[in-house]
XYZ file of N, CA, C and O in Angstrom:
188
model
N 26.134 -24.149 2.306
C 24.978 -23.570 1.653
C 24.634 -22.230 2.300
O 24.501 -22.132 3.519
N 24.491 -21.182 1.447
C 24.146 -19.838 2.017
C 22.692 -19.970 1.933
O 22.347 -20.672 0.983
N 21.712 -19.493 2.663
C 20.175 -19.037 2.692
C 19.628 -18.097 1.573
O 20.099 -17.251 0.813
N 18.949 -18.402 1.719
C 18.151 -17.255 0.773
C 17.588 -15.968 1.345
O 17.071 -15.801 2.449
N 17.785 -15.117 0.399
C 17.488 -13.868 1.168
C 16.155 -13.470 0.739
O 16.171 -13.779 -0.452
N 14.980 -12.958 0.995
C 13.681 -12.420 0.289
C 13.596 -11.166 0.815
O 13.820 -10.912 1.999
N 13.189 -10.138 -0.257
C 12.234 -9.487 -0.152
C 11.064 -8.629 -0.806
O 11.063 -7.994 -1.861
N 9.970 -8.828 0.242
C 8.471 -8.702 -0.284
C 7.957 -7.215 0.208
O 8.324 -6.667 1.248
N 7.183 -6.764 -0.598
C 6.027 -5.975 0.348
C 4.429 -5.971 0.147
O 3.799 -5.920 -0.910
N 4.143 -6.013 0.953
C 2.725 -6.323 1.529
C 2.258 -5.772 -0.050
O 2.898 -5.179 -0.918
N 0.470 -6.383 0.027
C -0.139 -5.619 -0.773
C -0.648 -4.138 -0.548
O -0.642 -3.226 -1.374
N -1.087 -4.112 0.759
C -1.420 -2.616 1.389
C -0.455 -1.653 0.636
O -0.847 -0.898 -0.254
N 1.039 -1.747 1.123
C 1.830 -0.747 0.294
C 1.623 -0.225 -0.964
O 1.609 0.967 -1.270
N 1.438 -1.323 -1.784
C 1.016 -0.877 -2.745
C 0.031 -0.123 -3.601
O 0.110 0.661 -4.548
N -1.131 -0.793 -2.737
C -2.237 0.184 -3.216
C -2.222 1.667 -2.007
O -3.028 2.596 -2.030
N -1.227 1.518 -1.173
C -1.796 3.395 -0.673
C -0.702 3.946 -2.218
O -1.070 4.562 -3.218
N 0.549 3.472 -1.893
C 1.279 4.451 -3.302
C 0.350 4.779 -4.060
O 0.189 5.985 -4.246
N -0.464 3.908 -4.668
C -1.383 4.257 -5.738
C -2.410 5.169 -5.577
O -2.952 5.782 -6.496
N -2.685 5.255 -4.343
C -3.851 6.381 -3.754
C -3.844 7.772 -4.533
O -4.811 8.349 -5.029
N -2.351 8.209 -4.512
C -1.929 9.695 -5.312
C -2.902 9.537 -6.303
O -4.118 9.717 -6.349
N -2.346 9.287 -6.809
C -3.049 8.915 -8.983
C -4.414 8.715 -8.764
O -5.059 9.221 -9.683
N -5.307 8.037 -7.687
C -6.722 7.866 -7.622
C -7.515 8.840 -7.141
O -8.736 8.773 -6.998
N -6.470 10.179 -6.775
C -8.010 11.100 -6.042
C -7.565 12.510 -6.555
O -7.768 13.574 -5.970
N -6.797 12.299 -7.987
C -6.628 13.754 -8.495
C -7.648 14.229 -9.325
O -8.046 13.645 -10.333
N -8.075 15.309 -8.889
C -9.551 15.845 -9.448
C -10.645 15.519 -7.972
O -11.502 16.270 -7.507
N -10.437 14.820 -7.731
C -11.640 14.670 -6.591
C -11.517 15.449 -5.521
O -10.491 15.998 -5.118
N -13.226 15.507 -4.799
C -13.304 16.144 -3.719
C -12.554 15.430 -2.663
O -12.285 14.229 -2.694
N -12.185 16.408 -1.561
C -11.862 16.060 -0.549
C -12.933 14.797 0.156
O -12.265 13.866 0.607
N -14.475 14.616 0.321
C -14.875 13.587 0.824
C -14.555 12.685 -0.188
O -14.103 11.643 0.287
N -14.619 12.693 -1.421
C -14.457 11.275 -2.331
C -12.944 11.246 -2.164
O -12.673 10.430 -3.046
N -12.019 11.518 -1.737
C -10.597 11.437 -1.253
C -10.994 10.082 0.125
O -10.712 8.885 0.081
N -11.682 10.815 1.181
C -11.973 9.809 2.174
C -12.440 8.698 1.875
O -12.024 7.620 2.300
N -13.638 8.925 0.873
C -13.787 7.330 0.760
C -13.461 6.629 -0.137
O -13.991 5.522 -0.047
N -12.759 6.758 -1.069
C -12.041 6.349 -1.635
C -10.790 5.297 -0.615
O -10.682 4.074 -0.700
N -9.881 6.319 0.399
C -8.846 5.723 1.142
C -9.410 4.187 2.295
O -8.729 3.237 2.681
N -11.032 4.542 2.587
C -11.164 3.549 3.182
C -11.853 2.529 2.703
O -12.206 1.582 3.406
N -12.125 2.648 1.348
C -12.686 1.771 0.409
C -11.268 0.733 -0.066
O -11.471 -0.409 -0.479
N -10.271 1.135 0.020
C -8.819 0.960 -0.190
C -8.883 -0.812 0.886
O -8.738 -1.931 0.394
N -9.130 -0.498 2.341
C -9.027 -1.585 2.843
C -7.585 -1.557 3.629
O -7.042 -2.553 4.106
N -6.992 0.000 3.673
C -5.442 -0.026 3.807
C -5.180 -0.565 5.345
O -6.152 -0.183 5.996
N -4.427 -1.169 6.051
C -3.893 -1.925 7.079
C -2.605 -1.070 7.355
O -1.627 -0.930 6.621
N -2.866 -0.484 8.706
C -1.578 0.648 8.658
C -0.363 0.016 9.116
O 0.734 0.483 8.811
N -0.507 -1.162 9.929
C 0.663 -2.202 10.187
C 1.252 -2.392 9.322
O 2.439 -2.072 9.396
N 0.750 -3.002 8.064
C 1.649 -3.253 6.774
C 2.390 -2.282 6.342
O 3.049 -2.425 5.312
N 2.406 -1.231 6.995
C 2.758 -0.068 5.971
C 3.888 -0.030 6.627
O 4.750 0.075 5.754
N 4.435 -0.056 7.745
C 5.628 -0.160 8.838
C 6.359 -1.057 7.504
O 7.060 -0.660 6.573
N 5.953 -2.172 7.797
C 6.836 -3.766 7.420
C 7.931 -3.013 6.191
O 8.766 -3.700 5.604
């Protein structure tokens, strides 16, 4: 029997990718809070 192979990525990843698309047109502070309204986990972002 061979193993199974997985692979996942975090949810974090996903929503910074998405960050682009969420702060076009906006100010630079609604850029900031926007990113930490996000909840992003910079560990995950390694994985």
């Amino acid at each position: 029997r061979t193993p199974y192979r997985l692979h996942f990525r975090r949810p974090c990843f996903i929503y910074y990718q998405a960050y682009t698309e969420m702060v076009v047109g906006q100010t630079l502070s609604d850029a900031i809070v926007t990113l930490s309204s996000m909840n992003v986990i910079a560990g995950e972002l390694d994985a």
